[in-house]
mmCIF file of C-alpha atoms and ligand atoms in Angstrom:
data_model
loop_
_atom_site.group_PDB
_atom_site.id
_atom_site.type_symbol
_atom_site.label_atom_id
_atom_site.label_comp_id
_atom_site.label_asym_id
_atom_site.label_seq_id
_atom_site.Cartn_x
_atom_site.Cartn_y
_atom_site.Cartn_z
ATOM 1 C CA UNK A 1 34.945 -9.566 -0.822
ATOM 2 C CA UNK A 2 34.327 -6.193 -2.451
ATOM 3 C CA UNK A 3 37.430 -4.100 -3.281
ATOM 4 C CA UNK A 4 38.295 -1.100 -1.145
ATOM 5 C CA UNK A 5 38.809 2.439 -2.362
ATOM 6 C CA UNK A 6 42.044 3.874 -3.741
ATOM 7 C CA UNK A 7 42.251 7.306 -2.055
ATOM 8 C CA UNK A 8 43.437 9.173 -5.140
ATOM 9 C CA UNK A 9 40.427 8.212 -7.246
ATOM 10 C CA UNK A 10 37.861 10.772 -8.277
ATOM 11 C CA UNK A 11 34.670 10.252 -6.262
ATOM 12 C CA UNK A 12 31.536 10.887 -8.326
ATOM 13 C CA UNK A 13 28.527 12.479 -6.631
ATOM 14 C CA UNK A 14 26.042 9.772 -5.832
ATOM 15 C CA UNK A 15 22.267 10.199 -5.977
ATOM 16 C CA UNK A 16 20.063 9.640 -2.957
ATOM 17 C CA UNK A 17 18.927 6.051 -2.449
ATOM 18 C CA UNK A 18 15.226 6.232 -1.649
ATOM 19 C CA UNK A 19 13.553 3.179 -0.133
ATOM 20 C CA UNK A 20 9.941 2.190 0.550
ATOM 21 C CA UNK A 21 8.828 1.961 4.180
ATOM 22 C CA UNK A 22 5.437 0.245 4.451
ATOM 23 C CA UNK A 23 5.677 0.172 8.249
ATOM 24 C CA UNK A 24 8.094 0.937 11.084
ATOM 25 C CA UNK A 25 9.813 -2.410 10.845
ATOM 26 C CA UNK A 26 10.520 -1.987 7.143
ATOM 27 C CA UNK A 27 11.739 1.541 7.791
ATOM 28 C CA UNK A 28 14.274 0.254 10.317
ATOM 29 C CA UNK A 29 15.496 -2.437 7.925
ATOM 30 C CA UNK A 30 15.756 0.043 5.037
ATOM 31 C CA UNK A 31 17.838 2.355 7.197
ATOM 32 C CA UNK A 32 19.962 -0.518 8.485
ATOM 33 C CA UNK A 33 20.833 -1.559 4.944
ATOM 34 C CA UNK A 34 21.765 1.903 3.789
ATOM 35 C CA UNK A 35 18.827 3.965 2.522
ATOM 36 C CA UNK A 36 19.506 7.717 2.373
ATOM 37 C CA UNK A 37 15.805 8.474 2.494
ATOM 38 C CA UNK A 38 12.522 6.623 2.910
ATOM 39 C CA UNK A 39 9.019 7.293 1.657
ATOM 40 C CA UNK A 40 5.946 6.292 3.550
ATOM 41 C CA UNK A 41 2.257 6.977 3.816
ATOM 42 C CA UNK A 42 0.057 8.166 6.604
ATOM 43 C CA UNK A 43 -3.406 6.755 7.075
ATOM 44 C CA UNK A 44 -4.925 9.527 5.007
ATOM 45 C CA UNK A 45 -4.476 11.045 1.542
ATOM 46 C CA UNK A 46 -1.985 8.461 0.267
ATOM 47 C CA UNK A 47 -2.006 5.593 -2.205
ATOM 48 C CA UNK A 48 -1.128 2.041 -1.134
ATOM 49 C CA UNK A 49 -4.084 1.434 1.130
ATOM 50 C CA UNK A 50 -2.757 -2.034 2.026
ATOM 51 C CA UNK A 51 0.852 -0.996 2.691
ATOM 52 C CA UNK A 52 0.302 -0.852 6.439
ATOM 53 C CA UNK A 53 0.726 2.890 6.574
ATOM 54 C CA UNK A 54 1.530 5.021 9.588
ATOM 55 C CA UNK A 55 -0.739 6.439 12.241
ATOM 56 C CA UNK A 56 0.088 10.009 13.259
ATOM 57 C CA UNK A 57 2.017 8.742 16.275
ATOM 58 C CA UNK A 58 3.918 6.230 14.160
ATOM 59 C CA UNK A 59 4.699 8.958 11.672
ATOM 60 C CA UNK A 60 6.267 11.057 14.446
ATOM 61 C CA UNK A 61 8.246 8.056 15.688
ATOM 62 C CA UNK A 62 9.365 7.105 12.179
ATOM 63 C CA UNK A 63 10.524 10.619 11.367
ATOM 64 C CA UNK A 64 12.467 10.943 14.620
ATOM 65 C CA UNK A 65 14.008 7.503 14.115
ATOM 66 C CA UNK A 66 15.061 8.285 10.557
ATOM 67 C CA UNK A 67 16.412 11.733 11.411
ATOM 68 C CA UNK A 68 18.485 10.209 14.218
ATOM 69 C CA UNK A 69 20.269 8.225 11.527
ATOM 70 C CA UNK A 70 20.527 11.149 9.112
ATOM 71 C CA UNK A 71 17.849 9.668 6.841
ATOM 72 C CA UNK A 72 15.171 11.817 5.188
ATOM 73 C CA UNK A 73 11.442 11.074 5.263
ATOM 74 C CA UNK A 74 9.026 11.860 2.450
ATOM 75 C CA UNK A 75 5.313 11.364 2.979
ATOM 76 C CA UNK A 76 2.864 10.404 0.260
ATOM 77 C CA UNK A 77 -0.158 12.628 -0.141
ATOM 78 C CA UNK A 78 -0.689 11.257 -3.610
ATOM 79 C CA UNK A 79 -4.324 10.270 -4.025
ATOM 80 C CA UNK A 80 -6.224 11.628 -6.977
ATOM 81 C CA UNK A 81 -8.558 13.612 -4.801
ATOM 82 C CA UNK A 82 -12.287 13.980 -5.184
ATOM 83 C CA UNK A 83 -13.986 16.992 -3.627
ATOM 84 C CA UNK A 84 -14.742 15.227 -0.348
ATOM 85 C CA UNK A 85 -11.098 14.152 -0.012
ATOM 86 C CA UNK A 86 -10.075 17.709 0.859
ATOM 87 C CA UNK A 87 -11.745 17.513 4.265
ATOM 88 C CA UNK A 88 -8.983 17.590 6.877
ATOM 89 C CA UNK A 89 -6.228 18.047 4.314
ATOM 90 C CA UNK A 90 -4.979 21.397 5.641
ATOM 91 C CA UNK A 91 -4.769 20.069 9.223
ATOM 92 C CA UNK A 92 -2.912 17.005 7.999
ATOM 93 C CA UNK A 93 -0.384 19.075 6.056
ATOM 94 C CA UNK A 94 0.204 21.259 9.111
ATOM 95 C CA UNK A 95 0.701 18.107 11.184
ATOM 96 C CA UNK A 96 3.307 16.907 8.665
ATOM 97 C CA UNK A 97 5.120 20.222 8.866
ATOM 98 C CA UNK A 98 5.139 20.050 12.667
ATOM 99 C CA UNK A 99 6.444 16.483 12.446
ATOM 100 C CA UNK A 100 9.376 17.923 10.426
ATOM 101 C CA UNK A 101 9.065 15.532 7.501
ATOM 102 C CA UNK A 102 11.415 16.383 4.651
ATOM 103 C CA UNK A 103 8.972 16.475 1.791
ATOM 104 C CA UNK A 104 5.541 15.645 0.418
ATOM 105 C CA UNK A 105 4.861 13.341 -2.525
ATOM 106 C CA UNK A 106 1.910 14.680 -4.481
ATOM 107 C CA UNK A 107 0.196 13.795 -7.766
ATOM 108 C CA UNK A 108 -2.995 15.873 -7.796
ATOM 109 C CA UNK A 109 -2.772 19.556 -8.833
ATOM 110 C CA UNK A 110 -5.501 20.468 -6.312
ATOM 111 C CA UNK A 111 -3.586 18.944 -3.419
ATOM 112 C CA UNK A 112 -0.425 20.619 -4.670
ATOM 113 C CA UNK A 113 -2.191 23.996 -4.654
ATOM 114 C CA UNK A 114 -3.340 23.500 -1.061
ATOM 115 C CA UNK A 115 0.116 22.346 0.039
ATOM 116 C CA UNK A 116 1.834 25.356 -1.547
ATOM 117 C CA UNK A 117 -0.604 27.675 0.213
ATOM 118 C CA UNK A 118 -0.706 26.010 3.637
ATOM 119 C CA UNK A 119 2.818 24.625 4.062
ATOM 120 C CA UNK A 120 4.913 26.477 1.472
ATOM 121 C CA UNK A 121 8.113 25.643 3.346
ATOM 122 C CA UNK A 122 7.647 21.882 2.766
ATOM 123 C CA UNK A 123 9.294 20.661 -0.465
ATOM 124 C CA UNK A 124 6.903 18.947 -2.850
ATOM 125 C CA UNK A 125 7.971 15.955 -4.919
ATOM 126 C CA UNK A 126 5.827 15.123 -7.918
ATOM 127 C CA UNK A 127 4.631 11.526 -7.852
ATOM 128 C CA UNK A 128 5.153 9.276 -10.843
ATOM 129 C CA UNK A 129 1.342 9.055 -10.915
ATOM 130 C CA UNK A 130 1.325 12.539 -12.445
ATOM 131 C CA UNK A 131 2.812 10.902 -15.570
ATOM 132 C CA UNK A 132 5.435 13.433 -16.613
ATOM 133 C CA UNK A 133 6.588 12.186 -20.000
ATOM 134 C CA UNK A 134 8.155 15.257 -21.596
ATOM 135 C CA UNK A 135 10.276 18.331 -20.762
ATOM 136 C CA UNK A 136 7.364 20.752 -21.172
ATOM 137 C CA UNK A 137 5.327 18.876 -18.557
ATOM 138 C CA UNK A 138 8.328 18.874 -16.258
ATOM 139 C CA UNK A 139 8.736 22.637 -16.712
ATOM 140 C CA UNK A 140 5.017 23.127 -16.047
ATOM 141 C CA UNK A 141 5.188 21.284 -12.730
ATOM 142 C CA UNK A 142 8.399 23.044 -11.769
ATOM 143 C CA UNK A 143 6.676 26.373 -12.336
ATOM 144 C CA UNK A 144 3.901 25.117 -10.028
ATOM 145 C CA UNK A 145 6.432 24.787 -7.240
ATOM 146 C CA UNK A 146 7.572 21.158 -7.199
ATOM 147 C CA UNK A 147 11.219 20.762 -6.285
ATOM 148 C CA UNK A 148 11.563 17.149 -7.400
ATOM 149 C CA UNK A 149 9.971 15.252 -10.272
ATOM 150 C CA UNK A 150 9.533 11.503 -10.506
ATOM 151 C CA UNK A 151 8.638 11.080 -14.166
ATOM 152 C CA UNK A 152 6.552 8.285 -15.675
ATOM 153 C CA UNK A 153 8.292 4.935 -15.748
ATOM 154 C CA UNK A 154 7.801 4.767 -19.496
ATOM 155 C CA UNK A 155 10.748 7.045 -20.279
ATOM 156 C CA UNK A 156 13.982 6.080 -21.987
ATOM 157 C CA UNK A 157 17.402 7.234 -20.808
ATOM 158 C CA UNK A 158 17.474 9.760 -23.667
ATOM 159 C CA UNK A 159 14.139 11.200 -22.503
ATOM 160 C CA UNK A 160 15.370 11.463 -18.921
ATOM 161 C CA UNK A 161 18.332 13.433 -20.230
ATOM 162 C CA UNK A 162 15.868 15.671 -22.062
ATOM 163 C CA UNK A 163 14.102 16.444 -18.778
ATOM 164 C CA UNK A 164 17.438 17.192 -17.111
ATOM 165 C CA UNK A 165 18.248 19.793 -19.756
ATOM 166 C CA UNK A 166 14.912 21.534 -19.348
ATOM 167 C CA UNK A 167 14.393 21.788 -15.572
ATOM 168 C CA UNK A 168 16.462 22.576 -12.494
ATOM 169 C CA UNK A 169 14.141 20.492 -10.275
ATOM 170 C CA UNK A 170 15.605 17.300 -8.893
ATOM 171 C CA UNK A 171 14.913 14.148 -10.906
ATOM 172 C CA UNK A 172 13.947 11.009 -9.047
ATOM 173 C CA UNK A 173 13.954 7.807 -11.099
ATOM 174 C CA UNK A 174 12.398 4.442 -10.286
ATOM 175 C CA UNK A 175 15.171 1.862 -10.564
ATOM 176 C CA UNK A 176 13.672 -1.292 -9.086
ATOM 177 C CA UNK A 177 10.319 -2.908 -8.451
ATOM 178 C CA UNK A 178 7.049 -4.066 -9.924
ATOM 179 C CA UNK A 179 5.828 -2.691 -13.251
ATOM 180 C CA UNK A 180 2.315 -2.134 -14.464
ATOM 181 C CA UNK A 181 1.314 -2.875 -18.003
ATOM 182 C CA UNK A 182 -0.838 0.248 -17.830
ATOM 183 C CA UNK A 183 0.509 3.784 -17.933
ATOM 184 C CA UNK A 184 2.442 4.265 -14.688
ATOM 185 C CA UNK A 185 -0.308 2.669 -12.650
ATOM 186 C CA UNK A 186 -3.298 4.393 -14.251
ATOM 187 C CA UNK A 187 -5.335 1.257 -14.590
ATOM 188 C CA UNK A 188 -8.903 0.184 -13.931
ATOM 189 C CA UNK A 189 -8.442 -3.560 -14.319
ATOM 190 C CA UNK A 190 -8.409 -4.132 -10.570
ATOM 191 C CA UNK A 191 -11.372 -1.847 -9.897
ATOM 192 C CA UNK A 192 -13.356 -3.521 -12.665
ATOM 193 C CA UNK A 193 -12.603 -7.112 -11.688
ATOM 194 C CA UNK A 194 -12.348 -6.899 -7.899
ATOM 195 C CA UNK A 195 -13.720 -3.533 -6.821
ATOM 196 C CA UNK A 196 -10.283 -2.549 -5.523
ATOM 197 C CA UNK A 197 -9.090 0.719 -7.038
ATOM 198 C CA UNK A 198 -5.439 0.857 -8.121
ATOM 199 C CA UNK A 199 -5.710 4.613 -8.338
ATOM 200 C CA UNK A 200 -6.498 4.710 -4.645
ATOM 201 C CA UNK A 201 -3.644 2.392 -3.756
ATOM 202 C CA UNK A 202 -5.652 -0.769 -3.504
ATOM 203 C CA UNK A 203 -4.668 -2.806 -6.550
ATOM 204 C CA UNK A 204 -5.385 -6.567 -6.373
ATOM 205 C CA UNK A 205 -2.892 -7.197 -9.223
ATOM 206 C CA UNK A 206 -5.299 -9.003 -11.556
ATOM 207 C CA UNK A 207 -2.796 -8.473 -14.348
ATOM 208 C CA UNK A 208 -0.846 -11.332 -12.739
ATOM 209 C CA UNK A 209 -3.774 -13.781 -12.722
ATOM 210 C CA UNK A 210 -4.056 -16.801 -14.989
ATOM 211 C CA UNK A 211 -6.828 -16.352 -17.533
ATOM 212 C CA UNK A 212 -9.125 -18.756 -19.408
ATOM 213 C CA UNK A 213 -11.627 -18.260 -22.216
ATOM 214 C CA UNK A 214 -15.382 -18.974 -21.982
ATOM 215 C CA UNK A 215 -17.683 -19.374 -24.975
ATOM 216 C CA UNK A 216 -20.971 -17.823 -23.873
ATOM 217 C CA UNK A 217 -23.181 -20.812 -24.788
ATOM 218 C CA UNK A 218 -21.001 -23.195 -22.764
ATOM 219 C CA UNK A 219 -20.929 -21.648 -19.312
ATOM 220 C CA UNK A 220 -18.521 -23.300 -16.937
ATOM 221 C CA UNK A 221 -16.408 -24.730 -19.747
ATOM 222 C CA UNK A 222 -12.995 -23.104 -19.599
ATOM 223 C CA UNK A 223 -10.840 -23.022 -22.655
ATOM 224 C CA UNK A 224 -7.133 -22.480 -22.183
ATOM 225 C CA UNK A 225 -5.554 -19.417 -23.730
ATOM 226 C CA UNK A 226 -2.139 -20.671 -24.595
ATOM 227 C CA UNK A 227 0.699 -18.317 -25.235
ATOM 228 C CA UNK A 228 2.678 -21.521 -24.896
ATOM 229 C CA UNK A 229 2.083 -24.920 -23.351
ATOM 230 C CA UNK A 230 2.425 -23.491 -19.806
ATOM 231 C CA UNK A 231 -0.637 -21.280 -20.129
ATOM 232 C CA UNK A 232 -1.067 -17.530 -20.249
ATOM 233 C CA UNK A 233 -0.309 -14.719 -17.866
ATOM 234 C CA UNK A 234 -1.532 -12.036 -20.187
ATOM 235 C CA UNK A 235 -0.150 -8.919 -18.554
ATOM 236 C CA UNK A 236 2.471 -10.236 -16.130
ATOM 237 C CA UNK A 237 5.323 -7.784 -16.646
ATOM 238 C CA UNK A 238 8.737 -8.631 -15.256
ATOM 239 C CA UNK A 239 10.091 -6.379 -12.523
ATOM 240 C CA UNK A 240 12.056 -3.250 -13.285
ATOM 241 C CA UNK A 241 15.774 -3.520 -12.515
ATOM 242 C CA UNK A 242 18.189 -0.773 -13.560
ATOM 243 C CA UNK A 243 20.975 -1.917 -11.246
ATOM 244 C CA UNK A 244 23.491 -2.318 -14.056
ATOM 245 C CA UNK A 245 22.460 0.983 -15.676
ATOM 246 C CA UNK A 246 22.996 3.225 -12.666
ATOM 247 C CA UNK A 247 26.201 4.818 -14.042
ATOM 248 C CA UNK A 248 24.227 6.032 -17.062
ATOM 249 C CA UNK A 249 21.468 7.381 -14.841
ATOM 250 C CA UNK A 250 24.008 9.120 -12.626
ATOM 251 C CA UNK A 251 25.666 10.531 -15.745
ATOM 252 C CA UNK A 252 22.249 11.753 -16.905
ATOM 253 C CA UNK A 253 21.873 13.768 -13.712
ATOM 254 C CA UNK A 254 19.490 11.652 -11.620
ATOM 255 C CA UNK A 255 19.299 13.102 -8.104
ATOM 256 C CA UNK A 256 17.485 10.205 -6.448
ATOM 257 C CA UNK A 257 17.023 6.516 -7.204
ATOM 258 C CA UNK A 258 13.750 5.109 -5.989
ATOM 259 C CA UNK A 259 12.922 1.535 -5.072
ATOM 260 C CA UNK A 260 9.281 0.547 -5.499
ATOM 261 C CA UNK A 261 7.472 -1.611 -2.979
ATOM 262 C CA UNK A 262 5.780 -0.269 0.152
ATOM 263 C CA UNK A 263 3.582 -3.364 0.015
ATOM 264 C CA UNK A 264 6.511 -5.728 -0.415
ATOM 265 C CA UNK A 265 8.082 -7.808 2.348
ATOM 266 C CA UNK A 266 10.677 -6.832 4.881
ATOM 267 C CA UNK A 267 13.133 -9.115 3.115
ATOM 268 C CA UNK A 268 12.504 -7.509 -0.229
ATOM 269 C CA UNK A 269 13.163 -4.056 1.242
ATOM 270 C CA UNK A 270 16.330 -5.144 3.062
ATOM 271 C CA UNK A 271 17.863 -7.146 0.242
ATOM 272 C CA UNK A 272 17.109 -4.650 -2.530
ATOM 273 C CA UNK A 273 18.273 -1.610 -0.543
ATOM 274 C CA UNK A 274 21.439 -3.488 0.401
ATOM 275 C CA UNK A 275 22.140 -4.364 -3.231
ATOM 276 C CA UNK A 276 21.714 -0.819 -4.523
ATOM 277 C CA UNK A 277 23.630 0.656 -1.566
ATOM 278 C CA UNK A 278 26.524 -1.694 -2.306
ATOM 279 C CA UNK A 279 26.414 -0.788 -6.012
ATOM 280 C CA UNK A 280 26.450 2.961 -5.331
ATOM 281 C CA UNK A 281 29.284 2.558 -2.830
ATOM 282 C CA UNK A 282 31.176 0.402 -5.298
ATOM 283 C CA UNK A 283 30.901 2.970 -8.088
ATOM 284 C CA UNK A 284 31.720 5.861 -5.777
ATOM 285 C CA UNK A 285 34.918 4.073 -4.791
ATOM 286 C CA UNK A 286 35.893 2.475 -8.091
ATOM 287 C CA UNK A 287 34.575 5.009 -10.597
ATOM 288 C CA UNK A 288 31.512 4.729 -12.796
ATOM 289 C CA UNK A 289 33.300 2.882 -15.616
ATOM 290 C CA UNK A 290 34.180 -0.144 -13.512
ATOM 291 C CA UNK A 291 31.803 -3.054 -14.101
ATOM 292 C CA UNK A 292 30.094 -4.525 -11.069
ATOM 293 C CA UNK A 293 31.668 -7.772 -9.848
ATOM 294 C CA UNK A 294 29.650 -11.003 -10.439
ATOM 295 C CA UNK A 295 28.443 -11.056 -6.820
ATOM 296 C CA UNK A 296 25.851 -8.376 -7.709
ATOM 297 C CA UNK A 297 24.158 -10.561 -10.323
ATOM 298 C CA UNK A 298 24.279 -13.500 -7.908
ATOM 299 C CA UNK A 299 22.616 -11.433 -5.186
ATOM 300 C CA UNK A 300 19.957 -10.239 -7.589
ATOM 301 C CA UNK A 301 19.058 -13.836 -8.409
ATOM 302 C CA UNK A 302 18.787 -14.653 -4.700
ATOM 303 C CA UNK A 303 16.229 -11.874 -4.197
ATOM 304 C CA UNK A 304 13.824 -13.441 -6.666
ATOM 305 C CA UNK A 305 10.715 -11.674 -7.966
ATOM 306 C CA UNK A 306 9.339 -11.875 -11.481
ATOM 307 C CA UNK A 307 12.616 -11.663 -13.361
ATOM 308 C CA UNK A 308 14.213 -8.414 -14.457
ATOM 309 C CA UNK A 309 13.392 -5.901 -17.128
ATOM 310 C CA UNK A 310 14.994 -2.592 -18.033
ATOM 311 C CA UNK A 311 11.558 -1.533 -19.242
ATOM 312 C CA UNK A 312 11.724 1.529 -21.534
ATOM 313 C CA UNK A 313 15.320 2.449 -20.708
ATOM 314 C CA UNK A 314 16.618 1.749 -24.237
ATOM 315 C CA UNK A 315 13.431 1.109 -26.208
ATOM 316 C CA UNK A 316 9.848 -0.014 -25.794
ATOM 317 C CA UNK A 317 9.639 -3.361 -24.018
ATOM 318 C CA UNK A 318 9.190 -6.450 -26.169
ATOM 319 C CA UNK A 319 7.340 -9.662 -25.314
ATOM 320 C CA UNK A 320 10.537 -10.851 -23.620
ATOM 321 C CA UNK A 321 9.768 -8.317 -20.862
ATOM 322 C CA UNK A 322 6.729 -10.382 -19.824
ATOM 323 C CA UNK A 323 6.893 -13.362 -17.518
ATOM 324 C CA UNK A 324 4.956 -16.236 -19.106
ATOM 325 C CA UNK A 325 6.171 -19.072 -16.876
ATOM 326 C CA UNK A 326 4.085 -18.243 -13.819
ATOM 327 C CA UNK A 327 3.589 -15.340 -11.495
ATOM 328 C CA UNK A 328 7.082 -15.331 -9.970
ATOM 329 C CA UNK A 329 10.544 -16.727 -10.556
ATOM 330 C CA UNK A 330 11.526 -19.174 -7.837
ATOM 331 C CA UNK A 331 14.440 -17.531 -6.009
ATOM 332 C CA UNK A 332 15.761 -20.762 -4.397
ATOM 333 C CA UNK A 333 16.298 -18.760 -1.223
ATOM 334 C CA UNK A 334 13.844 -18.096 1.572
ATOM 335 C CA UNK A 335 13.902 -15.663 4.495
ATOM 336 C CA UNK A 336 15.018 -17.401 7.707
ATOM 337 C CA UNK A 337 14.685 -14.594 10.223
ATOM 338 C CA UNK A 338 15.506 -11.110 11.395
ATOM 339 C CA UNK A 339 17.819 -10.211 14.272
ATOM 340 C CA UNK A 340 15.810 -8.556 17.041
ATOM 341 C CA UNK A 341 18.654 -8.316 19.548
ATOM 342 C CA UNK A 342 22.209 -8.179 18.222
ATOM 343 C CA UNK A 343 25.303 -9.911 19.520
ATOM 344 C CA UNK A 344 27.406 -13.051 19.117
ATOM 345 C CA UNK A 345 24.344 -15.198 19.902
ATOM 346 C CA UNK A 346 21.608 -13.095 18.294
ATOM 347 C CA UNK A 347 17.963 -13.186 19.294
ATOM 348 C CA UNK A 348 16.192 -13.933 16.023
ATOM 349 C CA UNK A 349 12.542 -13.800 15.014
ATOM 350 C CA UNK A 350 12.056 -16.763 12.699
ATOM 351 C CA UNK A 351 10.239 -16.166 9.422
ATOM 352 C CA UNK A 352 10.332 -19.752 8.173
ATOM 353 C CA UNK A 353 11.060 -23.069 9.899
ATOM 354 C CA UNK A 354 14.719 -23.977 10.396
ATOM 355 C CA UNK A 355 16.500 -26.362 12.714
ATOM 356 C CA UNK A 356 19.726 -27.125 14.488
ATOM 357 C CA UNK A 357 22.445 -28.068 12.017
ATOM 358 C CA UNK A 358 20.980 -25.971 9.179
ATOM 359 C CA UNK A 359 23.230 -23.718 7.203
ATOM 360 C CA UNK A 360 22.028 -20.106 7.003
ATOM 361 C CA UNK A 361 23.339 -16.955 5.436
ATOM 362 C CA UNK A 362 23.602 -13.726 7.389
ATOM 363 C CA UNK A 363 23.283 -10.621 5.214
ATOM 364 C CA UNK A 364 25.803 -8.068 6.383
ATOM 365 C CA UNK A 365 25.456 -4.456 5.362
ATOM 366 C CA UNK A 366 27.744 -4.873 2.377
ATOM 367 C CA UNK A 367 27.585 -7.907 0.130
ATOM 368 C CA UNK A 368 29.905 -10.060 2.188
ATOM 369 C CA UNK A 369 27.432 -12.730 3.240
ATOM 370 C CA UNK A 370 28.360 -14.814 6.247
ATOM 371 C CA UNK A 371 27.462 -18.474 5.857
ATOM 372 C CA UNK A 372 27.118 -20.217 9.197
ATOM 373 C CA UNK A 373 25.713 -23.377 10.715
ATOM 374 C CA UNK A 374 23.231 -23.243 13.560
ATOM 375 C CA UNK A 375 24.838 -25.209 16.387
ATOM 376 C CA UNK A 376 22.126 -24.527 19.007
ATOM 377 C CA UNK A 377 18.694 -22.912 19.292
ATOM 378 C CA UNK A 378 17.304 -21.744 22.641
ATOM 379 C CA UNK A 379 13.875 -20.361 23.408
ATOM 380 C CA UNK A 380 13.397 -17.299 25.575
ATOM 381 C CA UNK A 381 13.250 -19.415 28.719
ATOM 382 C CA UNK A 382 16.715 -20.742 27.897
ATOM 383 C CA UNK A 383 15.523 -24.222 26.893
ATOM 384 C CA UNK A 384 17.252 -25.830 23.960
ATOM 385 C CA UNK A 385 14.914 -26.574 21.050
ATOM 386 C CA UNK A 386 15.599 -28.519 17.888
ATOM 387 C CA UNK A 387 13.525 -26.451 15.523
ATOM 388 C CA UNK A 388 12.404 -22.882 14.981
ATOM 389 C CA UNK A 389 8.846 -22.201 13.932
ATOM 390 C CA UNK A 390 7.787 -19.035 12.085
ATOM 391 C CA UNK A 391 7.305 -15.964 14.297
ATOM 392 C CA UNK A 392 9.060 -17.531 17.316
ATOM 393 C CA UNK A 393 11.814 -15.573 19.075
ATOM 394 C CA UNK A 394 14.903 -17.691 19.539
ATOM 395 C CA UNK A 395 18.531 -17.286 20.490
ATOM 396 C CA UNK A 396 20.916 -18.797 17.965
ATOM 397 C CA UNK A 397 24.396 -20.120 18.516
ATOM 398 C CA UNK A 398 26.290 -20.073 15.248
ATOM 399 C CA UNK A 399 29.570 -21.680 14.260
ATOM 400 C CA UNK A 400 30.858 -18.410 12.792
ATOM 401 C CA UNK A 401 32.022 -15.961 15.447
ATOM 402 C CA UNK A 402 30.687 -12.459 14.882
ATOM 403 C CA UNK A 403 28.633 -9.605 16.195
ATOM 404 C CA UNK A 404 25.290 -9.950 14.425
ATOM 405 C CA UNK A 405 23.599 -6.550 14.508
ATOM 406 C CA UNK A 406 19.950 -5.795 15.181
ATOM 407 C CA UNK A 407 17.773 -5.557 12.052
ATOM 408 C CA UNK A 408 20.140 -7.880 10.155
ATOM 409 C CA UNK A 409 18.459 -10.503 7.947
ATOM 410 C CA UNK A 410 19.096 -14.236 7.703
ATOM 411 C CA UNK A 411 18.122 -16.422 4.783
ATOM 412 C CA UNK A 412 18.362 -20.037 3.870
ATOM 413 C CA UNK A 413 18.774 -21.941 0.667
ATOM 414 C CA UNK A 414 15.457 -23.696 0.074
ATOM 415 C CA UNK A 415 16.028 -27.316 0.995
ATOM 416 C CA UNK A 416 19.694 -26.509 1.708
ATOM 417 C CA UNK A 417 20.877 -28.073 4.896
HETATM 418 S S1 SF4 B 1 -3.814 -4.495 -12.243
HETATM 419 FE FE1 SF4 B 1 -1.661 -4.693 -12.767
HETATM 420 S S2 SF4 B 1 -1.326 -3.101 -14.348
HETATM 421 FE FE2 SF4 B 1 -3.233 -2.577 -13.278
HETATM 422 S S3 SF4 B 1 -2.559 -1.157 -11.655
HETATM 423 FE FE3 SF4 B 1 -2.616 -3.239 -10.776
HETATM 424 S S4 SF4 B 1 -0.475 -3.963 -10.981
HETATM 425 FE FE4 SF4 B 1 -0.746 -2.203 -12.380
#
């Protein structure tokens, strides 16, 4: 159980928690678990071509939904545009203004120029793709009219402080998510090997592949490249995680903390947003000098991923910041389902198989997980079933009384019954 606030304590100002929303469902989960703002892409002019992305109608719905909950919406218009990409841009920007989105995320100076001319009232946030690495660059972009800067991920804490001293623009810092071994995503490996262009949001992640060596006179004969006996994952960087460094970032004047991953799963979005929300709430209540309780590290391990790295926060990453054991770290926990209709016997959409008698964990909006046993499963016709299959909608009776809210997530220890 997390401690509660002593009323007399000083409450530090907390930065905005900014979450990825690859589709409407992820947006709802991000909001449910405490995001202050979400970023998303329309079908045009954005990176992350495979992130689902929002049609114009969905964009209107998403913005209304988020605003209802007091959550801001920023829309990516962050392609590196070629001349033909400008067709329809002005109309799209006007549509975004009429949709009342809260800001645009832009990387290309040409698109920025059009946005400042056509929709000057819409705040512009500079994408990390613009690779701001020094205070002079930050000042340049600020003079161009951006109100928020997301610098390159290759900056140390000291360099972030340097930006803060130079510009009044808001600073938005990536705190969690996948890392590229190239400069903030400027990479042609995917385009070269698979024809999918990372700079147009379509990366196939070949940096995570296993590689072998071929001697040209022996085609078909694959020689292992061994960094160790397990093989070689040449460029497989661990994931960024600055969870335990947030007080320093807050002290350095970060205005927004951004979670990477519009292409990641619903469970990733929910569990990571929940973790960072809980951490920010904890530090707001307990003060920035109080260490996080052990439950935060435990939760982080349950989320899984590729292991954690603080990247350039203190110094340049060493070889220990690469994951050589495979492409991911086994989290030992798997998604079980998502609550589609809340209540004491929630209607749950299963994401993996589970059965009567299984123990599952319900993720409440803080970090107080509720462990319960499934005592009965009923299908939508009211028939009792022994087992849930993925994507089926089922009503669960649980041995722990509670009101399980809509959009809440359930997970299960892998093999844990
Ligand atoms: S191939 Fe890897 S390093 Fe290159 S853009 Fe994709 S994820 Fe980043």
